[in-house]
Amino acid sequence: MGPDVLPSAPVSRNLGFAIVPPAAPTAPVPHAAPPLPDGGLTFAVPEGWQPVSIVLIGMPGAGKTSVGRRLSQRLGLPFRDADSEIEAAAGQPITEIFSRYGEPHFREGERRVIARLLDGPPMVLATGGGAFNDPETRAAVKAAGAAAVWLRCGRATLLRRVSGRATRPMFLNTDPVEVLTRLMAARHPIYAEADIVIDVLDDENPETTTDKVAAAVAGWRPPARLPVALAGRGYDVLVGDDLLARAGALIAPVLPARRVAVVTDAGVGPLHLATLSRSLEAVGIETRATVTVPPGESSKSFQSLGTVLEALLAAGVDRRTTVVALGGGVVGDLAGFAAATALRGLPFIQIPTTLLAQVDSSVGGKTGINLKAGKNLAGAFHQPRIVLADTGVLATLPARELRAGYAEVAKHGLLHGALWGWCESQGAHAVAGDAAALRHAVLESCRLKAAVVAADEREETAEGGRALLNLGHTFGHALEAECGYDGSLLHGEAVAIGLGLAARLSARLGHCDAALPGRVEAHIASVGLPARIRDLPRGFAVEALMGRMRKDKKARDGALRFVLLRAPGDAFTAGDVPATIVETLLREEGCTA
């Protein structure tokens, strides 16, 4: 055994080397690192940078060790080399481990060593060329919150660096061109799952590569990851910028097989489909079919559902083919329902591209279509494998769509309480397209919804629970249905009016302060949303709206059910609201008798 192996350490019977406890962390060098002896550049870590482990991955010859040593000085972190750690523990070179025990046994030990290293304080870790291809190793990197950096080199560069080197066991007594070609084809799609990809130019020196890596790492901001903790089948909601360009890498770990079918609409496809397709191709995910439906609520229909199902089956999907919804709430609901019903259930992923979908409909597994009788009356609970909420794509939304999505943020604010205060003070910035405000709105809305869904996945709690997320929706759905889902009234606009009506009804019944309805309506109007029925360009009949509400899926035995407010942050469900009070309220809002 090597000198670093503790006598009491558990020894791998397969490899003959021990997995030693983490070494004591070395003192970090100053953030403004001194020049390296070979003339390397200095790099000042940005103020406030929080150290994380950096895991360098790439083909043999990519420069992981030489760059890693320099990077540790740039970032003020200790350096570890996984191959050196293995050799020290085993007391023999990797070439001998390969020849004596074989690659599978070597990978098992490598996996343990890397997991042990990542369990310690932040460091720069150079890994062997095949390490990241092991699923458990990739999972350990992710669980440690480390940044995986792929040093991507061309074949000619790699060939020049590895040819004739006896320390490269996979190249001994072989044709290096054939080996590199085969390994690159197998490994590059996995390497593409890295958090950061750095292209190493053919004539680039290690110092230049190191500075590129250091700058990328210092500016790296991982997406927020919110768990939806369901029994045995939870999933994550990822919120951040530029997620669409990395969608393939982010969804690959949750796919049962690397093949998907994408459902989008004719408005979203030209904007974002090419970016998604490139990201899928980069990690070797095959797109079996791309189905495009017309934009708008009218696509939530049996006709569109049939179109999607026929296209999926014609493309030869099987139960390991994942349906990816790329679009707003309509696409998510439609694609999710198709996934729930095709072959009695296909895996499903949400990539919402509207604010409304990111803050609400993409999280929670509600899928469905509309009927003549009302909204979302045919559907299924079908949870996604993952949700990617790329807040950067919101910059492509028309102003009206952005405002409509904000209505769901305001709803979450009223349910949460503290978020309502943020809405009143900062909501206008979100509606104006401020990136930081939008990210906060999406993150906090998803946080609230994830907690509610985890506690009451299928809306089975007798009172409260997931049903509270329908605040404003009983009124809103009735208004949408009366408009025929023709686009003249967007879902978010209907919900905005519904929030004001719910507050008015709560005050009329004596549940909340009489000033709350005016406060809600003033905020809704201040961000450019319709706040009252009278703000709409068409009229409504009381009888027609009451009929719609009685058919709402929340109704019980024909009795109306509403989500009401005692105050922001204090909502409840009520099934004993007299119909006469609702009718009077609607007439006061200008509806005809």
XYZ file of C-alpha atoms in Angstrom:
593
model
C 0.000 0.000 0.000
C 1.006 3.605 -0.512
C 2.146 5.812 2.356
C -1.177 7.704 2.558
C -3.263 4.602 3.272
C -4.351 4.345 6.886
C -4.080 0.836 8.355
C -7.668 1.006 9.598
C -9.117 2.148 6.277
C -11.524 -0.245 4.528
C -9.740 -1.925 1.625
C -11.365 -2.631 -1.729
C -11.001 -6.365 -2.356
C -11.325 -5.726 -6.072
C -8.577 -3.139 -6.400
C -6.340 -3.721 -3.449
C -6.289 -0.044 -2.432
C -7.945 1.727 0.432
C -10.446 4.548 0.455
C -8.842 6.926 2.928
C -10.629 9.655 4.886
C -10.447 13.202 3.505
C -7.101 14.863 4.015
C -6.973 17.969 6.176
C -7.701 21.002 3.983
C -4.671 22.937 2.923
C -4.576 26.642 3.594
C -5.919 28.512 0.562
C -3.572 30.808 -1.265
C -4.527 34.495 -1.430
C -7.274 35.370 -3.904
C -4.853 37.490 -5.874
C -2.565 34.591 -6.762
C 1.106 35.200 -7.502
C 2.401 34.469 -10.998
C 3.323 30.868 -11.645
C 6.961 30.038 -12.310
C 6.209 29.434 -15.995
C 4.803 32.917 -16.433
C 1.108 32.192 -15.812
C -1.227 35.134 -15.514
C -2.621 36.278 -12.203
C -6.380 36.155 -11.631
C -8.296 38.136 -9.022
C -11.381 36.319 -7.751
C -14.421 38.629 -7.853
C -15.574 40.131 -4.575
C -18.104 37.944 -2.808
C -17.337 34.780 -4.788
C -18.340 31.715 -2.818
C -15.868 28.836 -3.306
C -17.194 25.591 -4.693
C -15.374 22.471 -5.776
C -14.308 22.545 -9.421
C -14.251 19.162 -11.143
C -12.252 19.130 -14.384
C -13.371 16.525 -16.883
C -12.331 15.701 -20.409
C -10.455 13.279 -22.619
C -6.944 12.058 -21.819
C -4.627 14.817 -22.913
C -7.123 17.643 -22.376
C -4.831 19.206 -19.760
C -6.904 18.583 -16.657
C -3.939 18.210 -14.331
C -1.830 21.059 -15.670
C -4.810 23.403 -15.803
C -6.028 22.178 -12.414
C -2.769 23.057 -10.681
C -2.832 26.550 -12.122
C -6.552 26.975 -11.421
C -6.029 26.139 -7.747
C -3.701 29.118 -7.502
C -6.066 31.396 -9.408
C -9.013 30.529 -7.143
C -7.209 29.964 -3.871
C -8.307 26.359 -3.522
C -6.338 23.160 -2.841
C -5.675 20.871 -5.802
C -6.311 17.135 -5.991
C -5.722 14.730 -8.858
C -7.993 11.687 -8.752
C -5.520 9.442 -10.599
C -2.696 10.416 -8.252
C -4.929 9.778 -5.241
C -5.737 6.311 -6.587
C -2.101 5.488 -7.274
C -1.013 6.663 -3.849
C -3.709 4.622 -2.157
C -3.044 1.503 -4.226
C 0.732 1.788 -4.165
C 0.882 1.012 -7.863
C 0.405 2.911 -11.128
C -2.935 2.999 -12.892
C -1.531 0.988 -15.810
C -0.832 -1.867 -13.409
C -4.273 -1.584 -11.779
C -5.845 -1.836 -15.220
C -3.770 -4.864 -16.211
C -4.212 -6.741 -12.929
C -7.852 -6.008 -12.124
C -9.472 -4.653 -15.289
C -11.303 -1.420 -16.014
C -14.644 -2.207 -14.236
C -12.832 -2.771 -10.939
C -10.745 0.354 -11.456
C -13.904 2.427 -12.069
C -15.429 1.154 -8.851
C -12.462 2.374 -6.848
C -12.271 5.617 -8.805
C -15.908 6.298 -7.978
C -15.246 5.882 -4.258
C -12.159 8.079 -4.295
C -13.948 10.923 -6.087
C -16.937 10.705 -3.756
C -14.593 10.856 -0.782
C -12.744 13.875 -2.132
C -15.950 15.758 -2.920
C -17.173 15.127 0.592
C -14.457 17.453 1.842
C -13.977 21.232 1.571
C -13.971 23.028 -1.806
C -11.082 22.084 -4.081
C -9.992 21.822 -7.689
C -10.217 18.170 -8.718
C -8.766 16.745 -11.929
C -10.431 13.456 -12.898
C -9.512 10.643 -15.206
C -10.910 10.662 -18.733
C -13.595 8.050 -18.028
C -14.616 9.149 -14.538
C -17.514 11.442 -15.473
C -19.060 8.741 -17.649
C -19.954 6.801 -14.523
C -23.550 7.747 -13.509
C -22.785 7.485 -9.793
C -19.787 9.780 -10.148
C -21.886 12.348 -12.030
C -24.494 12.125 -9.297
C -21.808 12.660 -6.640
C -20.556 15.780 -8.430
C -24.100 17.130 -8.588
C -24.870 16.249 -4.957
C -21.699 18.027 -3.812
C -22.774 21.242 -5.518
C -19.530 21.199 -7.505
C -19.052 22.813 -10.902
C -18.134 20.278 -13.567
C -15.920 21.869 -16.241
C -15.334 20.101 -19.546
C -12.060 20.938 -21.262
C -13.154 20.230 -24.827
C -10.279 19.537 -27.220
C -10.150 18.572 -30.871
C -8.887 15.138 -31.868
C -5.687 16.455 -33.438
C -4.732 18.242 -30.217
C -5.453 15.172 -28.114
C -3.561 12.889 -30.477
C -0.439 15.001 -30.246
C -0.623 14.998 -26.438
C -1.254 11.295 -25.792
C 0.731 9.516 -28.493
C 3.571 7.431 -27.122
C 2.871 8.115 -23.453
C 3.204 4.979 -21.346
C 1.096 6.524 -18.543
C -2.048 6.294 -20.694
C -3.236 2.678 -20.173
C -5.957 2.798 -22.800
C -3.449 3.763 -25.500
C -0.859 1.031 -24.874
C -0.324 -1.236 -27.887
C -3.239 0.314 -29.769
C -3.926 2.688 -32.622
C -4.374 6.048 -30.829
C -6.499 7.478 -33.652
C -8.963 4.603 -33.406
C -9.034 4.770 -29.605
C -9.593 8.528 -29.530
C -12.312 8.367 -32.168
C -14.147 5.646 -30.276
C -13.769 7.278 -26.877
C -14.822 10.719 -28.116
C -17.978 9.278 -29.679
C -18.885 7.551 -26.417
C -17.803 10.204 -23.937
C -18.564 13.574 -25.514
C -22.366 13.267 -25.122
C -21.796 12.593 -21.410
C -19.196 15.325 -21.007
C -21.776 17.712 -22.450
C -23.690 17.368 -19.177
C -20.966 19.480 -17.538
C -21.947 22.815 -16.031
C -19.291 24.711 -17.992
C -17.724 23.867 -21.345
C -14.347 25.404 -22.239
C -13.040 24.987 -25.789
C -9.284 24.439 -25.776
C -7.741 25.750 -28.984
C -5.118 23.710 -30.786
C -2.186 26.023 -30.056
C -3.443 27.259 -26.683
C -1.053 27.224 -23.732
C -2.203 26.043 -20.273
C -2.123 29.557 -18.826
C -4.643 30.837 -21.352
C -6.906 27.845 -20.789
C -6.659 28.328 -17.035
C -7.670 31.954 -17.214
C -10.664 31.025 -19.386
C -11.731 28.417 -16.846
C -11.192 30.768 -13.893
C -13.280 33.506 -15.469
C -16.072 31.070 -16.342
C -16.126 29.543 -12.864
C -16.086 32.922 -11.137
C -19.109 33.979 -13.207
C -20.945 30.666 -12.900
C -24.340 30.890 -11.269
C -26.034 27.524 -10.939
C -29.807 27.477 -11.282
C -31.897 27.399 -8.147
C -33.117 23.865 -7.582
C -36.452 23.482 -5.782
C -37.545 19.950 -4.875
C -41.174 18.881 -5.236
C -41.112 16.189 -2.567
C -43.665 13.579 -3.584
C -43.672 10.088 -2.102
C -41.078 8.073 -3.990
C -41.223 10.150 -7.180
C -40.296 13.693 -6.435
C -38.671 15.966 -8.973
C -36.846 19.268 -9.188
C -37.868 22.653 -10.503
C -34.838 24.500 -11.867
C -35.036 28.287 -12.054
C -32.358 30.385 -13.715
C -31.068 32.050 -16.841
C -29.841 30.302 -20.015
C -31.316 26.931 -19.037
C -32.784 26.297 -22.480
C -29.325 26.252 -24.088
C -28.335 23.592 -21.533
C -31.641 21.740 -21.505
C -30.188 18.530 -22.898
C -27.530 18.379 -20.180
C -30.055 19.191 -17.458
C -32.704 16.674 -18.467
C -30.387 13.805 -19.448
C -30.038 12.465 -15.877
C -33.805 11.957 -15.523
C -34.486 10.336 -18.900
C -35.166 6.588 -18.943
C -33.662 6.551 -22.461
C -32.006 9.223 -24.593
C -34.952 9.838 -26.875
C -37.723 12.419 -26.687
C -40.702 13.827 -28.547
C -41.138 17.600 -28.384
C -44.514 19.355 -28.346
C -44.541 23.105 -28.966
C -46.706 25.728 -30.670
C -46.320 27.812 -33.788
C -45.440 30.917 -31.789
C -42.793 29.390 -29.527
C -41.179 27.028 -32.043
C -39.534 29.685 -34.244
C -38.129 31.404 -31.129
C -36.795 28.527 -29.051
C -37.004 25.140 -30.796
C -33.600 25.415 -32.512
C -31.883 26.178 -29.185
C -33.556 23.190 -27.544
C -32.705 20.913 -30.460
C -29.023 21.861 -30.352
C -28.868 21.182 -26.626
C -30.476 17.770 -27.082
C -28.161 16.833 -29.922
C -25.091 17.852 -27.896
C -25.760 15.154 -25.301
C -26.883 12.486 -27.752
C -30.622 12.730 -27.156
C -32.618 11.664 -30.196
C -35.721 13.677 -31.082
C -38.231 11.136 -32.387
C -40.900 13.704 -33.233
C -41.612 17.413 -33.068
C -45.306 18.253 -32.908
C -46.403 21.860 -33.421
C -49.914 23.051 -32.546
C -51.528 26.462 -33.101
C -50.899 28.966 -30.293
C -53.684 29.886 -27.914
C -56.256 28.338 -25.611
C -58.167 26.817 -28.529
C -55.439 24.156 -28.790
C -56.525 22.684 -25.469
C -59.091 20.554 -27.285
C -59.844 16.953 -28.171
C -58.872 17.725 -31.757
C -55.393 18.922 -30.780
C -55.004 16.060 -28.322
C -55.748 13.614 -31.119
C -53.235 15.345 -33.398
C -50.492 15.058 -30.783
C -51.256 11.423 -29.941
C -51.325 10.347 -33.595
C -48.022 12.111 -34.250
C -46.370 10.481 -31.234
C -47.472 7.002 -32.182
C -46.595 7.507 -35.854
C -43.063 8.414 -34.758
C -42.714 5.066 -32.975
C -42.484 6.291 -29.406
C -42.345 3.698 -26.659
C -42.720 3.878 -22.903
C -39.115 5.015 -22.494
C -39.615 7.979 -24.834
C -40.075 11.221 -22.904
C -42.520 13.917 -24.005
C -41.027 17.408 -23.673
C -43.424 20.362 -23.491
C -41.805 23.524 -24.871
C -44.200 26.420 -24.508
C -46.695 28.123 -22.273
C -49.482 26.738 -20.143
C -51.519 25.528 -23.106
C -48.669 23.442 -24.509
C -47.786 22.132 -21.047
C -51.351 21.076 -20.276
C -51.882 19.522 -23.707
C -48.538 17.734 -23.948
C -48.842 16.520 -20.364
C -52.282 15.053 -20.999
C -51.003 13.402 -24.176
C -48.088 11.931 -22.209
C -50.485 10.679 -19.519
C -52.637 8.865 -22.059
C -50.262 7.689 -24.828
C -49.415 4.018 -24.273
C -51.045 4.475 -20.849
C -48.324 6.838 -19.711
C -45.065 8.284 -21.011
C -42.410 10.219 -19.062
C -42.926 13.965 -19.282
C -40.792 17.106 -18.930
C -41.882 20.730 -18.702
C -39.861 23.559 -20.278
C -42.221 26.516 -19.763
C -41.575 29.623 -21.864
C -44.168 32.032 -20.425
C -44.294 33.673 -17.028
C -47.683 32.144 -16.323
C -46.435 28.643 -17.042
C -43.201 29.108 -15.106
C -44.886 30.353 -11.934
C -47.924 28.094 -12.017
C -49.062 25.549 -14.579
C -45.736 23.757 -15.163
C -45.442 22.715 -11.513
C -47.758 20.209 -9.910
C -48.717 17.721 -12.603
C -52.144 19.032 -13.551
C -52.706 18.379 -17.252
C -55.820 18.625 -19.361
C -57.943 20.162 -22.063
C -61.053 22.319 -22.167
C -64.599 21.215 -22.970
C -67.561 23.265 -24.093
C -68.823 22.960 -20.530
C -65.741 24.626 -19.055
C -62.000 24.872 -18.598
C -59.794 21.873 -17.745
C -62.719 19.506 -17.331
C -60.873 16.605 -18.979
C -57.404 15.798 -17.760
C -55.121 13.814 -15.496
C -52.565 14.254 -12.751
C -49.251 13.428 -14.442
C -46.130 14.729 -12.752
C -43.123 15.813 -14.837
C -39.659 14.349 -14.380
C -38.169 17.855 -14.138
C -39.196 21.464 -14.806
C -36.770 23.931 -16.422
C -37.873 27.526 -15.866
C -35.471 29.592 -17.973
C -36.199 33.160 -16.912
C -34.102 34.455 -19.794
C -36.683 33.399 -22.379
C -39.233 35.719 -20.760
C -37.526 38.579 -22.602
C -39.162 37.281 -25.794
C -42.702 37.526 -24.389
C -45.105 40.198 -25.649
C -45.926 42.710 -22.927
C -49.518 41.498 -22.678
C -48.402 37.892 -22.091
C -45.951 39.003 -19.413
C -48.653 40.979 -17.601
C -51.057 38.042 -17.830
C -48.497 35.728 -16.253
C -47.939 38.184 -13.434
C -51.533 37.649 -12.293
C -50.502 34.224 -10.981
C -47.590 35.827 -9.112
C -50.048 38.216 -7.458
C -52.232 35.227 -6.576
C -49.290 33.512 -4.909
C -48.542 36.745 -3.102
C -52.034 36.844 -1.617
C -51.698 33.208 -0.560
C -48.228 33.696 0.931
C -48.522 37.076 2.594
C -44.901 38.248 2.574
C -44.764 37.792 -1.197
C -47.790 40.095 -1.504
C -45.769 42.874 0.089
C -43.050 42.249 -2.485
C -45.657 42.361 -5.258
C -46.908 45.756 -4.147
C -43.397 47.204 -3.938
C -41.594 45.384 -6.747
C -44.217 43.812 -9.004
C -44.119 46.696 -11.471
C -40.419 45.946 -12.075
C -41.241 42.344 -12.964
C -43.953 43.404 -15.400
C -41.496 45.869 -16.937
C -39.163 42.943 -17.665
C -36.540 43.463 -14.957
C -34.528 40.210 -14.964
C -33.824 40.113 -11.216
C -37.456 40.825 -10.338
C -38.699 38.149 -12.722
C -36.285 35.585 -11.312
C -37.473 36.371 -7.787
C -41.121 36.138 -8.853
C -40.611 32.752 -10.508
C -38.454 31.361 -7.728
C -40.779 32.329 -4.880
C -43.920 31.291 -6.755
C -42.420 27.882 -7.507
C -41.253 27.551 -3.910
C -44.777 28.146 -2.639
C -46.426 25.880 -5.190
C -43.924 23.064 -4.668
C -44.696 23.039 -0.946
C -48.453 23.045 -1.524
C -48.299 20.266 -4.137
C -46.064 18.114 -1.936
C -48.618 18.351 0.886
C -51.707 17.706 -1.263
C -50.677 16.306 -4.649
C -54.106 15.369 -5.982
C -56.161 18.076 -4.292
C -57.763 15.612 -1.899
C -57.613 17.651 1.314
C -61.143 18.349 2.452
C -60.511 22.026 3.128
C -57.614 24.214 2.068
C -54.616 22.355 0.674
C -53.984 22.512 -3.049
C -57.453 23.925 -3.650
C -56.166 27.256 -2.286
C -54.153 27.650 -5.507
C -57.509 28.268 -7.208
C -57.856 31.700 -5.611
C -59.615 33.872 -8.191
C -60.020 30.969 -10.607
C -63.702 30.188 -10.056
C -64.600 33.634 -11.369
C -61.759 33.661 -13.876
C -62.598 30.331 -15.506
C -66.218 31.385 -15.921
C -65.169 34.586 -17.690
C -62.781 32.672 -19.966
C -65.404 30.129 -20.912
C -67.926 32.847 -21.753
C -65.346 34.412 -24.080
C -64.996 31.087 -25.872
C -61.220 30.843 -25.352
C -60.806 33.026 -28.429
C -57.848 35.013 -27.127
C -59.860 38.128 -26.358
C -59.374 37.399 -22.636
C -56.179 35.637 -21.581
C -56.178 33.243 -18.665
C -54.032 35.553 -16.545
C -56.282 38.512 -17.298
C -59.298 36.495 -16.186
C -57.482 35.437 -13.003
C -56.572 39.074 -12.292
C -60.239 40.038 -12.361
C -61.030 36.939 -10.318
C -58.620 38.002 -7.586
C -60.430 41.285 -7.175
C -63.808 39.545 -7.143
C -62.599 37.002 -4.573
C -61.429 39.845 -2.342
C -64.752 41.657 -2.797
C -66.688 38.514 -1.984
C -64.519 37.939 1.103
C -65.210 41.484 2.311
C -68.930 41.195 1.536
C -69.093 38.081 3.727
C -67.215 39.834 6.535
C -64.064 37.707 6.321
C -61.509 40.430 5.551
C -60.906 44.130 6.017
C -63.159 46.241 3.815
C -60.086 47.961 2.371
C -58.513 44.770 0.975
C -60.531 44.609 -2.296
C -59.511 48.133 -3.219
C -55.912 47.339 -2.396
C -55.949 44.222 -4.582
C -57.658 45.943 -7.490
C -55.367 48.975 -7.278
C -52.290 46.768 -7.546
C -53.748 44.737 -10.400
C -54.572 47.920 -12.308
C -51.151 49.442 -11.570
C -49.376 46.703 -13.520
C -51.648 47.084 -16.518
C -54.065 44.208 -15.947
C -57.847 44.475 -16.042
C -59.007 44.701 -12.437
C -62.817 44.775 -12.833
C -65.315 43.118 -15.156
C -66.357 46.592 -16.204
C -62.812 47.073 -17.597
C -63.491 44.509 -20.325
C -64.785 45.564 -23.758
C -67.731 43.158 -23.695
C -70.603 42.413 -21.359
C -71.537 39.309 -19.402
C -74.801 37.913 -18.123
C -75.137 36.969 -14.456
C -77.047 33.792 -15.264
C -74.426 32.629 -17.770
C -71.546 33.173 -15.362
C -73.372 31.469 -12.508
C -74.018 28.487 -14.758
C -70.353 28.257 -15.611
C -69.321 28.408 -11.962
C -71.748 25.658 -10.989
C -69.997 23.389 -13.526
C -66.557 24.276 -12.194
C -64.631 21.159 -11.154
C -64.345 22.511 -7.594
C -68.135 22.628 -7.185
C -69.716 19.949 -4.994
C -73.253 18.718 -5.539
C -73.951 21.816 -7.610
C -72.967 24.136 -4.759
C -70.504 26.923 -5.445
C -67.067 26.737 -3.810
C -64.705 29.671 -3.548
C -61.264 30.396 -2.176
C -61.631 33.403 0.117
C -59.312 35.666 2.094
C -59.106 36.815 5.671
C -55.925 38.721 4.868
C -52.890 38.300 2.606
C -51.370 35.017 3.716
C -54.621 33.738 5.233
C -56.827 32.016 2.626
C -59.437 29.307 3.019
C -62.016 27.383 0.990
C -65.727 27.937 1.499
C -68.632 25.903 0.189
C -71.443 27.735 1.939
C -71.458 30.972 -0.058
C -75.064 31.991 -0.854
C -75.640 32.231 -4.601
C -77.657 35.419 -4.115
C -74.620 37.257 -2.726
C -72.499 36.195 -5.715
C -75.256 37.274 -8.124
C -75.535 40.662 -6.424
C -71.769 41.120 -6.635
C -71.792 40.346 -10.370
C -74.620 42.786 -11.016
C -72.726 45.489 -9.155
C -69.802 44.788 -11.462
C -71.988 45.593 -14.447
C -73.199 42.136 -15.475
C -76.736 42.034 -16.849
C -79.507 40.173 -15.094
